[in-house]
């Protein structure tokens, strides 16, 4: 939970706190910032290689190396413009470094550790393990917002880097050293059931699964990266707008836990589709620019449910449909495709705002994407878990 919470995903959730400061310092538009961040996601193309490495040598060294890289990325971002120059490529490089650290600090690594230990309660176990990002977002959003308001955006990047390297990494290293040998670390010797990554890529279920993640990321990540500006445009003060991030993070926890509990007890595809439809309805409501902090908090909570659910569903379906033998490589193959949806959402929300002067068009398209994701879940074929014959652990 701690490793997932202080990984690169935290910046994705809190990036809108930095947008006003970057606009004021460098003169970049919201569309410029969103485009630079979205294009930098191309660095996720290395995720399958990182996944294959984790399958062969174990996830532990991959996690440690990724956390160290994360610290370097935040220092780079904090140093932007200190010696003059406002070239946006500097920001793009920093985001690319964050993306390179993402696979080893995501469900590619942590999900394999959890899925290897849990079968009967795998959905809830994954939900609890990956909920750290939402928990940390709830705590960090108001604190980081206040820090940036008082000390500037550079202090915000330094705080994120310090949290990752000085707080999370030492505790992660101690925990991994104290843990017993894990099944996920002996996958290279064929101890775990499942299919190869090549076989998974030839299976249409893989592509339906990834398509759902693409659509969900395009909608929900586009929303969260513009939440603070959306709140400001709807008349909220900056501290109130920051509370929208807290509401979104709260919904991510609720979405994870509810979906995790339900998919252990019911057929997961209809459960996933229902959550996507609820979030789609909230996107439509937000497009009508409702007034009032309380109303916005409720709508953002409902809109974010699918974001939390997706972070549990993708590793759950990857393990359920294809087993753990090549889980990290299969998940790593899905990451760059899913993140291309994230890029489309980030760029699309920013550019559509620049073009139209409002967020209604982007929110409407986000609703459509979530409805298409619900359709993907409903047509996704299923099969018995590869390890169903093993004793539930």
XYZ file of C-alpha atoms in Angstrom:
393
model
C 0.000 0.000 0.000
C 2.755 2.428 0.866
C 4.767 1.679 -2.270
C 1.713 2.070 -4.504
C 0.639 5.196 -2.664
C 3.915 7.084 -3.099
C 4.589 5.900 -6.655
C 4.310 7.985 -9.854
C 0.547 7.605 -9.841
C 0.430 10.098 -6.964
C 1.688 12.863 -9.245
C -0.922 11.921 -11.838
C -3.643 12.382 -9.221
C -2.187 15.638 -7.884
C -0.816 17.154 -11.088
C -3.612 19.719 -11.355
C -2.261 21.341 -8.160
C 0.888 22.238 -10.109
C -0.903 23.577 -13.212
C -1.536 27.177 -12.012
C 2.089 27.563 -10.855
C 3.536 26.205 -14.102
C 1.228 28.497 -16.078
C 2.339 31.536 -14.072
C 6.073 30.689 -14.081
C 6.564 29.642 -17.686
C 3.537 31.037 -19.522
C 2.450 27.598 -20.708
C -1.258 27.031 -21.375
C -3.195 24.164 -19.860
C -3.235 22.536 -23.268
C 0.564 22.871 -23.561
C 1.089 21.251 -20.144
C -1.400 18.483 -20.837
C 0.096 17.749 -24.264
C 3.649 17.564 -22.916
C 2.579 15.186 -20.151
C 0.514 13.068 -22.516
C 3.275 12.677 -25.094
C 5.755 11.730 -22.370
C 3.640 8.655 -21.656
C 5.249 7.086 -24.728
C 8.007 6.066 -22.309
C 5.619 3.339 -21.105
C 6.679 1.321 -24.157
C 9.387 -0.211 -21.947
C 6.797 -1.761 -19.609
C 6.768 -5.219 -21.297
C 10.558 -5.409 -20.918
C 10.306 -4.449 -17.256
C 7.583 -7.044 -16.815
C 9.713 -9.766 -18.414
C 12.578 -8.790 -16.122
C 10.306 -9.047 -13.081
C 9.113 -12.502 -14.195
C 12.689 -13.737 -14.600
C 14.629 -12.183 -11.718
C 11.783 -11.369 -9.320
C 9.896 -8.215 -8.552
C 11.989 -7.060 -5.589
C 14.965 -5.504 -7.440
C 12.559 -3.985 -9.967
C 10.631 -2.226 -7.183
C 13.771 -0.786 -5.553
C 15.273 0.459 -8.836
C 11.972 2.067 -9.829
C 11.635 3.954 -6.541
C 15.157 5.364 -6.913
C 14.360 6.499 -10.455
C 11.216 8.137 -9.134
C 13.269 10.293 -6.783
C 15.489 11.400 -9.670
C 12.400 12.350 -11.706
C 11.011 14.600 -8.980
C 14.355 16.349 -8.505
C 14.523 17.001 -12.251
C 11.038 18.540 -12.209
C 11.857 20.697 -9.184
C 14.948 22.053 -10.949
C 13.103 23.213 -14.091
C 13.905 26.784 -15.006
C 16.266 27.407 -12.084
C 19.047 28.402 -14.481
C 16.796 30.154 -16.938
C 14.815 28.807 -19.834
C 11.211 27.766 -20.020
C 11.391 25.055 -22.660
C 8.501 22.686 -22.111
C 10.624 19.711 -23.161
C 12.192 19.857 -19.697
C 8.806 19.131 -18.171
C 8.233 16.426 -20.744
C 11.503 14.695 -19.794
C 10.525 14.774 -16.128
C 7.155 13.169 -16.817
C 8.873 10.564 -19.029
C 11.114 9.621 -16.086
C 8.026 9.244 -13.913
C 6.509 6.964 -16.543
C 9.665 4.837 -16.664
C 9.340 4.339 -12.901
C 5.648 3.482 -13.149
C 5.702 -0.242 -14.088
C 7.923 -1.225 -11.178
C 5.795 0.706 -8.690
C 2.397 -0.425 -9.987
C 0.277 -3.566 -10.047
C 2.808 -5.068 -12.451
C 5.043 -5.681 -9.439
C 2.816 -5.399 -6.377
C -0.073 -7.151 -8.102
C 2.049 -10.204 -8.809
C 3.148 -10.439 -5.178
C -0.458 -10.222 -3.989
C -1.984 -12.502 -6.627
C 0.633 -15.186 -5.918
C -0.484 -15.369 -2.274
C -4.254 -15.064 -2.670
C -6.725 -17.000 -4.811
C -10.125 -17.198 -3.130
C -9.934 -13.612 -1.864
C -7.776 -12.240 -4.661
C -10.123 -9.417 -5.650
C -10.275 -7.898 -2.175
C -6.566 -8.527 -1.552
C -5.662 -6.620 -4.722
C -8.091 -3.864 -3.766
C -6.501 -3.435 -0.340
C -2.959 -3.602 -1.676
C -3.513 -1.062 -4.439
C -5.627 1.311 -2.356
C -2.510 3.015 -1.038
C -2.555 5.499 -3.932
C -6.035 6.689 -3.060
C -5.285 6.810 0.678
C -2.133 8.870 0.152
C -3.952 11.149 -2.311
C -6.589 11.949 0.308
C -3.921 12.890 2.845
C -1.534 14.589 0.444
C -3.968 16.705 -1.608
C -4.706 19.371 1.044
C -1.185 19.233 2.509
C 0.522 19.565 -0.852
C -1.945 22.248 -1.918
C -1.082 24.285 1.171
C 2.669 23.729 0.662
C 2.515 24.866 -2.963
C 0.468 27.927 -1.971
C 3.094 28.932 0.614
C 6.384 27.742 -0.905
C 5.676 27.296 -4.621
C 5.456 24.363 -6.994
C 9.163 23.473 -6.677
C 8.636 22.673 -3.005
C 5.764 20.431 -4.049
C 8.008 18.326 -6.301
C 10.683 18.103 -3.599
C 8.077 16.914 -1.091
C 6.882 14.188 -3.456
C 10.446 13.026 -4.073
C 11.236 12.997 -0.368
C 8.152 10.949 0.381
C 9.095 8.348 -2.224
C 12.814 7.969 -1.456
C 13.141 8.916 2.212
C 9.885 7.503 3.556
C 8.600 4.725 1.295
C 11.802 3.178 -0.045
C 13.510 2.329 3.291
C 10.331 0.727 4.616
C 9.818 -1.198 1.367
C 13.393 -2.528 1.483
C 13.007 -3.636 5.105
C 9.683 -5.325 4.355
C 10.963 -7.169 1.288
C 14.087 -8.351 3.117
C 12.038 -9.666 6.026
C 9.463 -11.420 3.838
C 9.747 -15.159 3.158
C 10.430 -16.481 -0.311
C 7.478 -15.575 -2.495
C 5.964 -17.616 -5.315
C 6.185 -14.598 -7.588
C 9.968 -14.677 -7.346
C 10.274 -18.236 -8.639
C 8.004 -17.841 -11.659
C 10.988 -18.226 -13.986
C 11.313 -21.858 -12.892
C 7.774 -22.612 -13.990
C 6.360 -22.928 -10.474
C 3.307 -20.806 -11.264
C 0.395 -21.757 -13.527
C -0.711 -19.811 -16.551
C 0.041 -19.071 -20.196
C 2.935 -17.282 -21.862
C 2.740 -13.622 -22.749
C 2.753 -14.515 -26.437
C -0.285 -16.760 -25.955
C -2.096 -14.031 -24.042
C -1.471 -11.519 -26.828
C -3.100 -13.919 -29.300
C -6.202 -14.183 -27.118
C -9.050 -11.787 -27.922
C -9.868 -11.558 -24.227
C -6.562 -9.765 -23.681
C -7.465 -7.087 -26.206
C -10.998 -6.627 -24.838
C -9.528 -6.300 -21.349
C -6.980 -3.736 -22.506
C -9.582 -1.807 -24.510
C -11.672 -1.359 -21.369
C -8.627 -0.023 -19.501
C -7.828 2.361 -22.395
C -11.327 3.819 -22.337
C -11.475 4.150 -18.550
C -8.061 5.835 -18.405
C -8.981 8.273 -21.174
C -12.038 9.424 -19.243
C -11.036 9.322 -15.586
C -7.402 10.410 -15.880
C -8.383 13.289 -18.131
C -10.809 14.344 -15.409
C -8.480 14.076 -12.426
C -5.660 15.998 -14.125
C -8.035 18.952 -14.631
C -10.049 18.782 -11.404
C -8.558 21.842 -9.731
C -8.978 24.063 -12.836
C -12.541 22.706 -13.237
C -13.314 23.675 -9.652
C -11.799 27.133 -10.101
C -13.873 27.738 -13.231
C -17.014 26.716 -11.339
C -16.362 29.403 -8.730
C -14.577 27.475 -6.005
C -11.667 28.963 -4.083
C -8.325 27.186 -4.456
C -8.583 25.283 -1.110
C -12.118 24.146 -2.026
C -10.983 23.069 -5.487
C -8.243 20.962 -3.867
C -10.973 19.130 -1.932
C -12.232 17.756 -5.245
C -9.025 15.727 -5.404
C -9.784 14.367 -1.952
C -13.267 13.362 -3.092
C -11.830 11.677 -6.185
C -9.331 9.771 -4.062
C -12.062 8.725 -1.649
C -14.071 7.339 -4.535
C -11.002 5.446 -5.734
C -10.781 3.687 -2.361
C -14.500 2.949 -2.354
C -14.396 1.719 -5.941
C -11.479 -0.602 -5.268
C -12.895 -2.104 -2.091
C -16.439 -2.522 -3.360
C -15.336 -4.062 -6.646
C -12.751 -6.242 -4.903
C -15.356 -7.602 -2.494
C -17.985 -8.124 -5.201
C -15.815 -9.872 -7.805
C -14.823 -12.478 -5.223
C -18.513 -13.344 -4.858
C -20.138 -12.584 -8.217
C -19.310 -12.824 -11.898
C -16.877 -9.908 -12.318
C -17.879 -8.683 -15.785
C -21.371 -7.359 -14.882
C -19.989 -5.833 -11.688
C -17.378 -3.897 -13.673
C -19.960 -2.769 -16.234
C -22.281 -1.434 -13.517
C -19.523 0.719 -12.007
C -18.643 2.117 -15.432
C -22.258 3.142 -16.031
C -22.490 4.933 -12.672
C -19.339 6.922 -13.426
C -20.595 7.733 -16.919
C -23.761 9.241 -15.446
C -21.666 11.445 -13.135
C -19.614 12.702 -16.094
C -22.832 13.822 -17.805
C -23.951 15.633 -14.671
C -20.597 17.422 -14.356
C -20.878 18.562 -17.977
C -23.874 20.688 -16.992
C -21.604 22.738 -14.680
C -23.467 22.288 -11.371
C -22.986 24.903 -8.675
C -21.983 24.358 -5.071
C -19.124 22.542 -3.379
C -21.288 19.764 -1.911
C -22.817 18.863 -5.282
C -19.432 18.846 -6.980
C -17.922 16.649 -4.280
C -20.683 14.064 -4.751
C -20.431 14.074 -8.548
C -16.627 13.827 -8.505
C -16.922 10.929 -6.050
C -19.265 9.051 -8.390
C -17.192 9.900 -11.463
C -14.065 8.533 -9.798
C -15.538 5.172 -8.790
C -14.513 3.566 -12.067
C -10.980 4.897 -11.755
C -10.573 3.062 -8.469
C -12.307 -0.040 -9.764
C -10.119 -0.226 -12.893
C -6.944 -0.302 -10.828
C -8.264 -3.471 -9.193
C -9.948 -4.979 -12.248
C -7.006 -4.955 -14.658
C -4.653 -6.993 -12.412
C -7.599 -9.162 -11.319
C -8.592 -10.057 -14.889
C -4.957 -10.499 -15.943
C -4.446 -13.111 -13.217
C -7.896 -14.681 -13.629
C -7.745 -15.099 -17.397
C -4.046 -15.811 -17.972
C -2.556 -17.044 -14.693
C 0.677 -15.989 -12.983
C 3.354 -17.697 -15.078
C 4.005 -14.572 -17.167
C 1.770 -12.174 -15.243
C 4.251 -9.283 -15.096
C 5.030 -9.408 -18.818
C 1.335 -9.689 -19.725
C 0.495 -6.780 -17.444
C 3.514 -4.922 -18.789
C 2.195 -5.385 -22.320
C -1.122 -3.894 -21.241
C 0.426 -0.858 -19.536
C 1.622 1.122 -22.591
C -1.646 0.492 -24.399
C -3.697 1.535 -21.386
C -1.451 4.573 -20.848
C -2.007 5.668 -24.420
C -5.606 6.121 -23.282
C -4.288 8.144 -20.355
C -2.374 10.319 -22.831
C -5.473 10.853 -24.945
C -7.444 11.839 -21.851
C -4.806 14.227 -20.514
C -4.226 15.902 -23.872
C -7.895 15.826 -24.841
C -9.193 17.496 -21.690
C -6.549 20.217 -21.886
C -6.843 20.888 -25.624
C -10.642 20.766 -25.707
C -10.671 23.357 -22.946
C -8.329 25.563 -24.950
C -10.539 25.177 -28.032
C -13.945 25.641 -26.414
C -13.187 27.597 -23.238
C -15.028 25.015 -21.124
C -14.883 21.362 -20.075
C -18.354 20.277 -21.241
C -17.163 18.662 -24.475
C -14.409 16.710 -22.722
C -16.777 15.493 -19.998
C -19.329 14.371 -22.589
C -16.707 12.387 -24.477
C -15.570 10.906 -21.159
C -19.121 9.669 -20.583
C -19.132 7.990 -24.001
C -15.780 6.312 -23.265
C -17.085 4.887 -19.979
C -20.205 3.499 -21.661
C -17.994 1.796 -24.245
C -15.893 0.367 -21.399
C -19.062 -1.073 -19.848
C -19.794 -2.746 -23.178
C -16.294 -4.257 -23.236
C -16.853 -5.811 -19.813
C -20.213 -7.247 -20.832
C -18.766 -8.999 -23.909
C -15.559 -10.165 -22.183
C -15.512 -13.999 -22.160
C -14.506 -15.761 -18.997
C -12.868 -18.986 -17.978
C -12.088 -20.739 -14.750
C -9.065 -19.405 -12.946
C -5.896 -21.185 -14.030
C -5.110 -22.027 -10.441
C -8.653 -23.003 -9.475
C -7.480 -26.549 -8.829
C -4.960 -25.388 -6.266
C -5.860 -24.993 -2.639
C -7.048 -21.465 -1.972
C -4.432 -19.691 0.024
